[in-house]
Short mmCIF file of C-alpha atoms in Angstrom, two decimals:
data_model
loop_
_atom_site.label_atom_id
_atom_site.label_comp_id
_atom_site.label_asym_id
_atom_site.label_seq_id
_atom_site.Cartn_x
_atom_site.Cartn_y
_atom_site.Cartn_z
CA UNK A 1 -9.01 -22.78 -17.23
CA UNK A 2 -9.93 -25.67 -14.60
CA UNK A 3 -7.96 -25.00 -11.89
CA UNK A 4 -7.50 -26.97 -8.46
CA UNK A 5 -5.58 -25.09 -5.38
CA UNK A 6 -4.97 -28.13 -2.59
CA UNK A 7 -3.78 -26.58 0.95
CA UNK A 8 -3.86 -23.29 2.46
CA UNK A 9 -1.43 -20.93 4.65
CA UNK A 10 -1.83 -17.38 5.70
CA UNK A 11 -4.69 -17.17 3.18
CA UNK A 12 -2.30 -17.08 0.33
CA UNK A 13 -4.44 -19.77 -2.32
CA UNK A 14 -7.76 -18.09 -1.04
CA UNK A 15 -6.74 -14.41 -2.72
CA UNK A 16 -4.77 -15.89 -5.57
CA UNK A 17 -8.51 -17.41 -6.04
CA UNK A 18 -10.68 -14.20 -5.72
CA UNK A 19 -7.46 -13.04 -8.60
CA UNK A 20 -8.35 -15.84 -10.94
CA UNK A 21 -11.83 -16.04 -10.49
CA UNK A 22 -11.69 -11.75 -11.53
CA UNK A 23 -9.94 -13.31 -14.52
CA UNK A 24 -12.90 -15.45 -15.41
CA UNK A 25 -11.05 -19.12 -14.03
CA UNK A 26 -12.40 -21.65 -12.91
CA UNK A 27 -11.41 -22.35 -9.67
CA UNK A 28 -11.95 -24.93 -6.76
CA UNK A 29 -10.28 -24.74 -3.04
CA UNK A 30 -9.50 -28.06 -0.92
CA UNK A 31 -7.75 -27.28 2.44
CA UNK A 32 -8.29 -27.50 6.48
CA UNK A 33 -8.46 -23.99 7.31
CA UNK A 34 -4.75 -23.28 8.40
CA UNK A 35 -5.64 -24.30 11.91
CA UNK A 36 -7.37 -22.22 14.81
CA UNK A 37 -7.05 -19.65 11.41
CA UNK A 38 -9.97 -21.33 9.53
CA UNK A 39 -9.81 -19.83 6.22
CA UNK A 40 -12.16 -20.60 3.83
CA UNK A 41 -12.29 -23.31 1.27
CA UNK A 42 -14.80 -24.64 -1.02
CA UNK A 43 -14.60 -28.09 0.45
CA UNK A 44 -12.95 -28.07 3.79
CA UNK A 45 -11.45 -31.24 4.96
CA UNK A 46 -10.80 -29.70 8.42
CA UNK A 47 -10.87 -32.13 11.49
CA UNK A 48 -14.14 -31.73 12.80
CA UNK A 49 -13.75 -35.19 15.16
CA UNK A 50 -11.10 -34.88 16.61
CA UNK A 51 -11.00 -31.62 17.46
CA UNK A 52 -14.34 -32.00 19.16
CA UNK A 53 -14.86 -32.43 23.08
CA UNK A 54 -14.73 -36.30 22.70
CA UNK A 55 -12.69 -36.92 19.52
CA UNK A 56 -9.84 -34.67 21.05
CA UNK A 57 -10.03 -36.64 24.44
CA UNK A 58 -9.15 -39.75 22.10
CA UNK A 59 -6.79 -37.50 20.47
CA UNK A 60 -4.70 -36.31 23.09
CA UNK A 61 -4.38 -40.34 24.81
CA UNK A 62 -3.76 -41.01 21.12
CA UNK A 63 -0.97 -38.73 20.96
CA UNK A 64 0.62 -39.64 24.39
CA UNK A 65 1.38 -43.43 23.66
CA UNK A 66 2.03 -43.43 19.63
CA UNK A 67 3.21 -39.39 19.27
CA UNK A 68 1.53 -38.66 16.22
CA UNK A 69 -1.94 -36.61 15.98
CA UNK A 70 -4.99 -38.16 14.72
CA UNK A 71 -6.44 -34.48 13.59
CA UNK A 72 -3.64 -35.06 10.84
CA UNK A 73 -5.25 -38.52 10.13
CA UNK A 74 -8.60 -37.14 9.59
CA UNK A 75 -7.30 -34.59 7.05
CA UNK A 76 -6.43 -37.36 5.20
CA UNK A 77 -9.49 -39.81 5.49
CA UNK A 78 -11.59 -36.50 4.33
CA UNK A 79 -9.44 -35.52 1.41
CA UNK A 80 -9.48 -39.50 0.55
CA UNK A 81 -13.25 -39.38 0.79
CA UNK A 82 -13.39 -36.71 -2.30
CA UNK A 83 -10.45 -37.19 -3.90
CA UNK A 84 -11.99 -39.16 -6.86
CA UNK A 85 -13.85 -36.03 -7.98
CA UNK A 86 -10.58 -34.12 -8.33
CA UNK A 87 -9.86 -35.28 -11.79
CA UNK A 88 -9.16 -33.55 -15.38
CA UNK A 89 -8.39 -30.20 -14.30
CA UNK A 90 -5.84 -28.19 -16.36
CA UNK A 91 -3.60 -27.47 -13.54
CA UNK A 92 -3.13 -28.04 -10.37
CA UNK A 93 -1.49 -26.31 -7.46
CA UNK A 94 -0.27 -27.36 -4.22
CA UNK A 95 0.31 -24.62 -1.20
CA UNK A 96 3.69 -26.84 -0.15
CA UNK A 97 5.15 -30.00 0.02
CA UNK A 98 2.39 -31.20 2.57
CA UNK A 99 -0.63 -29.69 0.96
CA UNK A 100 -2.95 -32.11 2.75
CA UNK A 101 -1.00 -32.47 6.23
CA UNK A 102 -1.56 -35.76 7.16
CA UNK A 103 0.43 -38.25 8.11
CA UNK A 104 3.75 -39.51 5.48
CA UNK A 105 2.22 -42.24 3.90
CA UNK A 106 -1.34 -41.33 3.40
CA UNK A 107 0.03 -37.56 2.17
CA UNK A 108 2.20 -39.83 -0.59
CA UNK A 109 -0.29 -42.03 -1.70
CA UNK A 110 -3.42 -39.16 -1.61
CA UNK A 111 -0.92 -36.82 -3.83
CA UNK A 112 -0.01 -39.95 -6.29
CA UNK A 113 -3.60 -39.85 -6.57
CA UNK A 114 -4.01 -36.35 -7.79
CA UNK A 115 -1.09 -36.92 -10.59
CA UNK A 116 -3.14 -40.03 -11.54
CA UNK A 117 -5.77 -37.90 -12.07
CA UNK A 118 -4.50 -34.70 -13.33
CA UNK A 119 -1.50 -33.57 -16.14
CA UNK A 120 -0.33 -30.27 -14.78
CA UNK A 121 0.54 -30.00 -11.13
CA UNK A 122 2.71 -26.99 -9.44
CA UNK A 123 4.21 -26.48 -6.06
CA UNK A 124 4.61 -23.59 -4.29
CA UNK A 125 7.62 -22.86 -1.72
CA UNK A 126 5.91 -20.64 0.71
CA UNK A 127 6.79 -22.26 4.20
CA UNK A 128 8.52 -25.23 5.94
CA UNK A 129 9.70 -27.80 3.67
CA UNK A 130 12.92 -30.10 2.67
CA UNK A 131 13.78 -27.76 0.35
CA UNK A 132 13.90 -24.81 3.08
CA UNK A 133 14.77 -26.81 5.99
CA UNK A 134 17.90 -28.28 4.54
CA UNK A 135 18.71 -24.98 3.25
CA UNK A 136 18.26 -23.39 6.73
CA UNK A 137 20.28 -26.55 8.54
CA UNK A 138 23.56 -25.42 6.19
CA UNK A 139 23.58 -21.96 7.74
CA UNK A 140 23.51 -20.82 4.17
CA UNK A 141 22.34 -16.91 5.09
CA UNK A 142 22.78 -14.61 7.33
CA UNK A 143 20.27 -15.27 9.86
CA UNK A 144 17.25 -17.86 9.37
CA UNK A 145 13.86 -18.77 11.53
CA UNK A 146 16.19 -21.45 13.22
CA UNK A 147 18.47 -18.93 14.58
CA UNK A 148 16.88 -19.58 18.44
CA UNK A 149 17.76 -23.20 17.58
CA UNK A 150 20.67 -22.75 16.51
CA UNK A 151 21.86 -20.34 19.78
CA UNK A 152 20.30 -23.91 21.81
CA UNK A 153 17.65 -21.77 23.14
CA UNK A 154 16.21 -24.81 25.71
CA UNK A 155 12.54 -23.11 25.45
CA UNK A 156 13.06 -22.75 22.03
CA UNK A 157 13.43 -26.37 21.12
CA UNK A 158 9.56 -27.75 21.06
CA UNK A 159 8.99 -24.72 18.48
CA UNK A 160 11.18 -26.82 15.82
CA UNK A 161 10.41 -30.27 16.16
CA UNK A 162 7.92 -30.25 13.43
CA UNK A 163 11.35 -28.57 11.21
CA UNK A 164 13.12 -32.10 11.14
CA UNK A 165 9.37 -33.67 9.86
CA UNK A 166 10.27 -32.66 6.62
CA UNK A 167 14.33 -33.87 6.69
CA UNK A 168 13.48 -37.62 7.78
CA UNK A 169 12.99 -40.16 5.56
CA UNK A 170 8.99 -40.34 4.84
CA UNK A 171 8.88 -36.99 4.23
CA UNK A 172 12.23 -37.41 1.61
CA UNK A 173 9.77 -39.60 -0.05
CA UNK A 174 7.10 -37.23 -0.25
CA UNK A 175 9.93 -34.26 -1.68
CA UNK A 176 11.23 -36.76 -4.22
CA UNK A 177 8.05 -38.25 -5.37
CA UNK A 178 6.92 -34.60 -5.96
CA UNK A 179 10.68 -33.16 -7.73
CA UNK A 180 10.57 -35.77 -10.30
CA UNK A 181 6.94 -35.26 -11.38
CA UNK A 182 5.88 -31.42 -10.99
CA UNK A 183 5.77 -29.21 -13.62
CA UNK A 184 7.35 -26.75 -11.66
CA UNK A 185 7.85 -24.65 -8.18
CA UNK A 186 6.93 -21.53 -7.43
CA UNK A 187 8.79 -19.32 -4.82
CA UNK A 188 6.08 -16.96 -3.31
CA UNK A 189 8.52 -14.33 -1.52
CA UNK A 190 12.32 -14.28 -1.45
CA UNK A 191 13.04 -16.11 1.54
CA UNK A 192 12.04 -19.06 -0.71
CA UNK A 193 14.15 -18.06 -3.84
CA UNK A 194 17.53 -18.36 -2.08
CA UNK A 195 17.04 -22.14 -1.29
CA UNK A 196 15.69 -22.96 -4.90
CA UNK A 197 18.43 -21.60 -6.66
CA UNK A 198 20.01 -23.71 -9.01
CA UNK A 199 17.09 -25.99 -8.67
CA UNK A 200 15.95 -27.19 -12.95
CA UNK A 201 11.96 -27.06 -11.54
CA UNK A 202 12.33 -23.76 -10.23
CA UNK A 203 10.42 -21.01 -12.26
CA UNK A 204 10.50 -17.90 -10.26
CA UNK A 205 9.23 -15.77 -8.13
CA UNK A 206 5.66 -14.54 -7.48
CA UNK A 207 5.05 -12.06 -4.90
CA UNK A 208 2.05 -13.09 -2.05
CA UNK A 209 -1.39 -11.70 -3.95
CA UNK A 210 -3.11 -9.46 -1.57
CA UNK A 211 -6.85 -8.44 -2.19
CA UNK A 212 -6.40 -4.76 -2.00
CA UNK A 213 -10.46 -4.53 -2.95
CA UNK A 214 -10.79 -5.64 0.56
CA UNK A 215 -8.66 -3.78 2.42
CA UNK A 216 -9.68 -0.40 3.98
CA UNK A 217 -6.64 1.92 3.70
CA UNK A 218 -6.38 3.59 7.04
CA UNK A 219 -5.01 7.06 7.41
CA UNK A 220 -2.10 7.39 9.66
CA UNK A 221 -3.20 10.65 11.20
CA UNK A 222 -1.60 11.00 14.98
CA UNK A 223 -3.63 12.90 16.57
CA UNK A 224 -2.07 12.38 20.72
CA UNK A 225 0.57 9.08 21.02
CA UNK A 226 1.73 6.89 18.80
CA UNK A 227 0.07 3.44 18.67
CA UNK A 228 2.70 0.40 18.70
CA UNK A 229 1.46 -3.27 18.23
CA UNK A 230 2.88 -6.66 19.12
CA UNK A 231 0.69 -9.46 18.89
CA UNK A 232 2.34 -12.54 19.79
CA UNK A 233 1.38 -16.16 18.84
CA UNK A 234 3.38 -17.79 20.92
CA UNK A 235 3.57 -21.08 18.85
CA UNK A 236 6.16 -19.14 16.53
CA UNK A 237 7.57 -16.55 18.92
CA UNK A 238 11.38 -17.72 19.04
CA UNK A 239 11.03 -18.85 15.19
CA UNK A 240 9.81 -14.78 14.37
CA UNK A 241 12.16 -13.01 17.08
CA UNK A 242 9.62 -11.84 19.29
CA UNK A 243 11.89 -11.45 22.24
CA UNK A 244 14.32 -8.40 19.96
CA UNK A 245 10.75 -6.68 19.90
CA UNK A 246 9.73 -6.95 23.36
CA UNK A 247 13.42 -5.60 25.09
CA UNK A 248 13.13 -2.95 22.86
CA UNK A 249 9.66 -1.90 23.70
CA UNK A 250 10.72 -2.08 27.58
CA UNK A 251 13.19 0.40 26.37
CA UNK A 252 10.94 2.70 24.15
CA UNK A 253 8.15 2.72 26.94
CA UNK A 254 10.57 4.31 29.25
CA UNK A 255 12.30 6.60 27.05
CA UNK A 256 8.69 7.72 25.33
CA UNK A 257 6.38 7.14 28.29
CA UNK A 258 4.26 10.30 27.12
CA UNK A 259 4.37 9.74 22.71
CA UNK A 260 3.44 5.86 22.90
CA UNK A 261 0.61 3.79 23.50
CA UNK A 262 2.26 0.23 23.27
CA UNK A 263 -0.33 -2.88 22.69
CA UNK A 264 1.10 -6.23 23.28
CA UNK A 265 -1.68 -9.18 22.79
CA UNK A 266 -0.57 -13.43 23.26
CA UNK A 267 -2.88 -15.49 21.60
CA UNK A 268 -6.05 -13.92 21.32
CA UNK A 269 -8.43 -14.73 18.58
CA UNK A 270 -8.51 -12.79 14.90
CA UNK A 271 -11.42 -10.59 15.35
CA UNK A 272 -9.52 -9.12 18.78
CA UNK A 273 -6.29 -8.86 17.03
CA UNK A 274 -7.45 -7.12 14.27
CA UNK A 275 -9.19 -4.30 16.58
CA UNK A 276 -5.70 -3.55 17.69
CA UNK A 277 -4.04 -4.08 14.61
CA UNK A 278 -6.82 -0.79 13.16
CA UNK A 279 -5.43 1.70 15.68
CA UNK A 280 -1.55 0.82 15.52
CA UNK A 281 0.47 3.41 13.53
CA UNK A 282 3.86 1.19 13.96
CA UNK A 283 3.18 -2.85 13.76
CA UNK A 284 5.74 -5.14 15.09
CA UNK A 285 5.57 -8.17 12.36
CA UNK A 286 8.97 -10.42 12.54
CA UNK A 287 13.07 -10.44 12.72
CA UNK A 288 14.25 -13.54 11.16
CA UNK A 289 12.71 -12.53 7.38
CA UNK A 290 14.10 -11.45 3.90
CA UNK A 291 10.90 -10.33 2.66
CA UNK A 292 7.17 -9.67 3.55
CA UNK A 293 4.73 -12.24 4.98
CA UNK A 294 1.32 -12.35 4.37
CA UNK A 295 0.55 -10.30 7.91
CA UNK A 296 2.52 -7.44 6.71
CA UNK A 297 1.76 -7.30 3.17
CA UNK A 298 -1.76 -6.72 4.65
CA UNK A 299 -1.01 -4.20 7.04
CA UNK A 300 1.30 -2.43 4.87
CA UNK A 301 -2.10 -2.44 2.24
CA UNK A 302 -3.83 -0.59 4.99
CA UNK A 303 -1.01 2.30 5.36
CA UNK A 304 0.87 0.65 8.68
CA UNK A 305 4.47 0.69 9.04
CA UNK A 306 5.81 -2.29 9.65
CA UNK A 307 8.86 -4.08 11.32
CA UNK A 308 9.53 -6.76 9.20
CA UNK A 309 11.62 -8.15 6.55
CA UNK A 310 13.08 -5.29 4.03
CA UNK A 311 16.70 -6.35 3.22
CA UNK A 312 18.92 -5.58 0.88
CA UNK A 313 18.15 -8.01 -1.69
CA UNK A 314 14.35 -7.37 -1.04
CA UNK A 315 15.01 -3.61 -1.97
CA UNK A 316 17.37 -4.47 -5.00
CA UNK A 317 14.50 -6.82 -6.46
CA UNK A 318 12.02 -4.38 -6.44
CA UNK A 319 14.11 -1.16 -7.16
CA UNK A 320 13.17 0.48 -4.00
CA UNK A 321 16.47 1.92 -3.18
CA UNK A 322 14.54 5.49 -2.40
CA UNK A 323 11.22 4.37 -1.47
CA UNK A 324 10.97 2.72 1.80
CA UNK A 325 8.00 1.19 2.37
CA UNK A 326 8.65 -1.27 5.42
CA UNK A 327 11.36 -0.95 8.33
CA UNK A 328 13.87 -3.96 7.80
CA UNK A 329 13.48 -5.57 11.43
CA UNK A 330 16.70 -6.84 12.50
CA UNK A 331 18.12 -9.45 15.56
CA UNK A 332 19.48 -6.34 17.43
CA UNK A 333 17.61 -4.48 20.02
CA UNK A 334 19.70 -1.49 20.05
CA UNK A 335 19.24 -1.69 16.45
CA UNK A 336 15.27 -1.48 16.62
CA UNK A 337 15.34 0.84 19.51
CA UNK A 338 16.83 3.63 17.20
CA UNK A 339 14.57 2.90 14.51
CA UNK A 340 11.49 3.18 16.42
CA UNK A 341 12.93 6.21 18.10
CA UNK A 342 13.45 8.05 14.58
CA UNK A 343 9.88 7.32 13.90
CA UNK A 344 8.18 8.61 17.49
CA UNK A 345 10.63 11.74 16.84
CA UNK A 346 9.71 12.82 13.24
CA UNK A 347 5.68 11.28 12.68
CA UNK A 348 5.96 12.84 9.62
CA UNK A 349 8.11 9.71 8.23
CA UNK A 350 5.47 7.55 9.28
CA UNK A 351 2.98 8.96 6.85
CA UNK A 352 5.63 8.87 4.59
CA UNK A 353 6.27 5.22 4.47
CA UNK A 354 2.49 4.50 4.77
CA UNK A 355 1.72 6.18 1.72
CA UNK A 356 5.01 4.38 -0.03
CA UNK A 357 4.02 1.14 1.33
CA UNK A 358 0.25 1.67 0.29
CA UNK A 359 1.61 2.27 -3.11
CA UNK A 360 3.71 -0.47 -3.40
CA UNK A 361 1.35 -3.38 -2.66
CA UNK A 362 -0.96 -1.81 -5.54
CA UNK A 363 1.99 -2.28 -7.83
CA UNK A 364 3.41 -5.40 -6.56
CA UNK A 365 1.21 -7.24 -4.65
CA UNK A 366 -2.25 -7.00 -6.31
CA UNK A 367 -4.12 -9.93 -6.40
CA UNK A 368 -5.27 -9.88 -9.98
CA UNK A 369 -1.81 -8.80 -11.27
CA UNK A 370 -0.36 -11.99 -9.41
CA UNK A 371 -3.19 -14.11 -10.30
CA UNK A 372 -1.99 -13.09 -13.80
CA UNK A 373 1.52 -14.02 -13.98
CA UNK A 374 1.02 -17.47 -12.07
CA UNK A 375 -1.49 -18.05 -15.27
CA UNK A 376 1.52 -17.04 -17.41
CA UNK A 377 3.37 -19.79 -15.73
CA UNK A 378 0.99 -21.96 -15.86
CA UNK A 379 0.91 -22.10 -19.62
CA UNK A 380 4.14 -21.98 -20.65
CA UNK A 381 5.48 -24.73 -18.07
#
């Protein structure tokens, strides 16, 4: 098959294409790089202007008398600039409701465009939409990523005005445009399946595909202390529960000052965070979470135990009642504080889970496998 993946976050289209491309697809990758991320894409309409010296000089004056950012502008000039070459492919797959990310009314008219142009187009749910943000606004579950909001957190606040983007009204034209017309949506972990159901375009579920062929496993020998990371973007910190983690670590560096070597990074780029992420045994992921991100699907591929999302339902959907392969990471320092205790006290458990959680993103998570099943869906839908 033809296939064309528009958008990109947490690197999620890029190994779902290394999985199709195994499977002998043809595949093509628009996005901007996820931000200061910059993941790859085959053609990149990233904002090289306005993110220069100058551009973002006339960006940030921009910004200050009309509040909205030009970078998103240039997204969409770019992807307008190619978009007449993205025709006749035999599906095509958007990474959200704002695959592009520009601003309302060019993102409407640039994704009529594509359904002009093309007969089978999917969605994914894999992040902030209407869809998730309404969901989350109802108070639906037990605890959300807009739990700092709702507790009227005052720092809090500028972390969610981007949320309500997606509930006003030229974004509700974007959702609608996109319910009536899609094939179908696609949740990508089970925070998304909660707000879908009941939805007639949602298909299912398909777990994050993670590119295990390259991923070093890394043994979780403990040789002296312990190695705990935290690294903090602090963009999302209230939105991922950042603050649970870093009272309990105050705690657990006291109470373990001799078994622990505790890492705590804010905003440094990839290629430092991912010499700290190597040595940690324990990695400190997120609170507010059902399921597994893409972070700690990746770390958990390379034998770390993580603190992240592991509820019940999580455990119930993938029959892992006796095999825990992440620690469920909950809003409750107290909570966390005994959990990492357990672990510093008996290393032998963190082996344990390493090897379970090793195991268990072979099974689940492998990008071929998952390239395989959204094919499936493809097809049938």
């Amino acid at each position: 098959m033809k296939i064309l993946l528009v958008g990109e976050f947490s690197r999620l289209h890029n190994s779902l294409k290394e999985g199709l491309l195994a499977l002998g697809h043809e595949v093509l990758l628009v996005n901007n790089g996820d931000g200061f991320k910059n993941f790859p894409a085959d053609i990149s309409i990233r904002a090289n202007f306005f993110k220069s010296k100058l551009g973002n000089i006339l960006r940030q004056i921009w910004f200050r008398i009309f509040k909205y950012d030009l970078a998103l502008l240039e997204h969409g000039i770019r992807f307008w600039w190619i978009s007449k070459k993205l025709k006749n492919y035999d599906v095509v797959q958007f990474i959200n409701e704002s695959p592009i990310q520009t601003v309302s009314k060019l993102e409407l008219f640039l994704i009529q465009q594509l359904f002009k142009q093309n007969q089978k187009i999917f969605l994914l749910c894999c992040g902030i939409d209407y869809v998730t943000v309404n969901h989350m606004l109802q108070k639906k579950d037990r605890y959300s990523v807009m739990n700092a909001y709702f507790e009227n957190i005052p720092e809090a606040k500028k972390q969610y005005e981007y949320f309500f983007d997606f509930v006003d009204k030229p974004h509700q034209k974007i959702h609608q445009f996109l319910y009536k017309n899609i094939r179908g949506v696609i949740a990508s972990d089970l925070d998304y399946v909660r707000p879908l159901l009941g939805n007639k375009k949602y298909l299912g579920i398909v777990g994050n595909p993670i590119n295990t062929d390259k991923i070093t496993v890394i043994e979780n020998e403990i040789s002296n202390k312990i190695n705990i990371f935290l690294g903090i973007n602090t963009g999302n910190s209230y939105k991922k529960g950042i603050s649970y983690f870093e009272e309990a670590i105050e705690i657990i560096k006291e109470k373990y000052s001799n078994k622990v070597e505790i890492i705590i990074t804010k905003d440094i780029p990839y290629s430092d965070y991912q010499q700290h992420f190597e040595k940690a045994h324990i990695l400190l992921d997120q609170v507010y979470c059902f399921d597994q991100g893409f972070n700690a699907l990746e770390a958990m591929a390379k034998g770390k135990v993580v603190f992240t999302g592991a509820e019940t339902e999580f455990l119930n959907h993938y029959h892992l009642q006796e095999n825990e392969v992440a620690i469920n990471a909950l809003p409750n320092v107290d909570y966390l504080v005994e959990k990492l205790s357990f672990l510093i006290e008996n290393p032998s458990e963190i082996q344990r889970i390493s090897r379970n959680a090793i195991a268990f993103i072979q099974k689940e998570h492998h990008y071929v496998k998952q390239a395989e099943k959204y094919v499936q869906l493809w097809k049938t839908n």
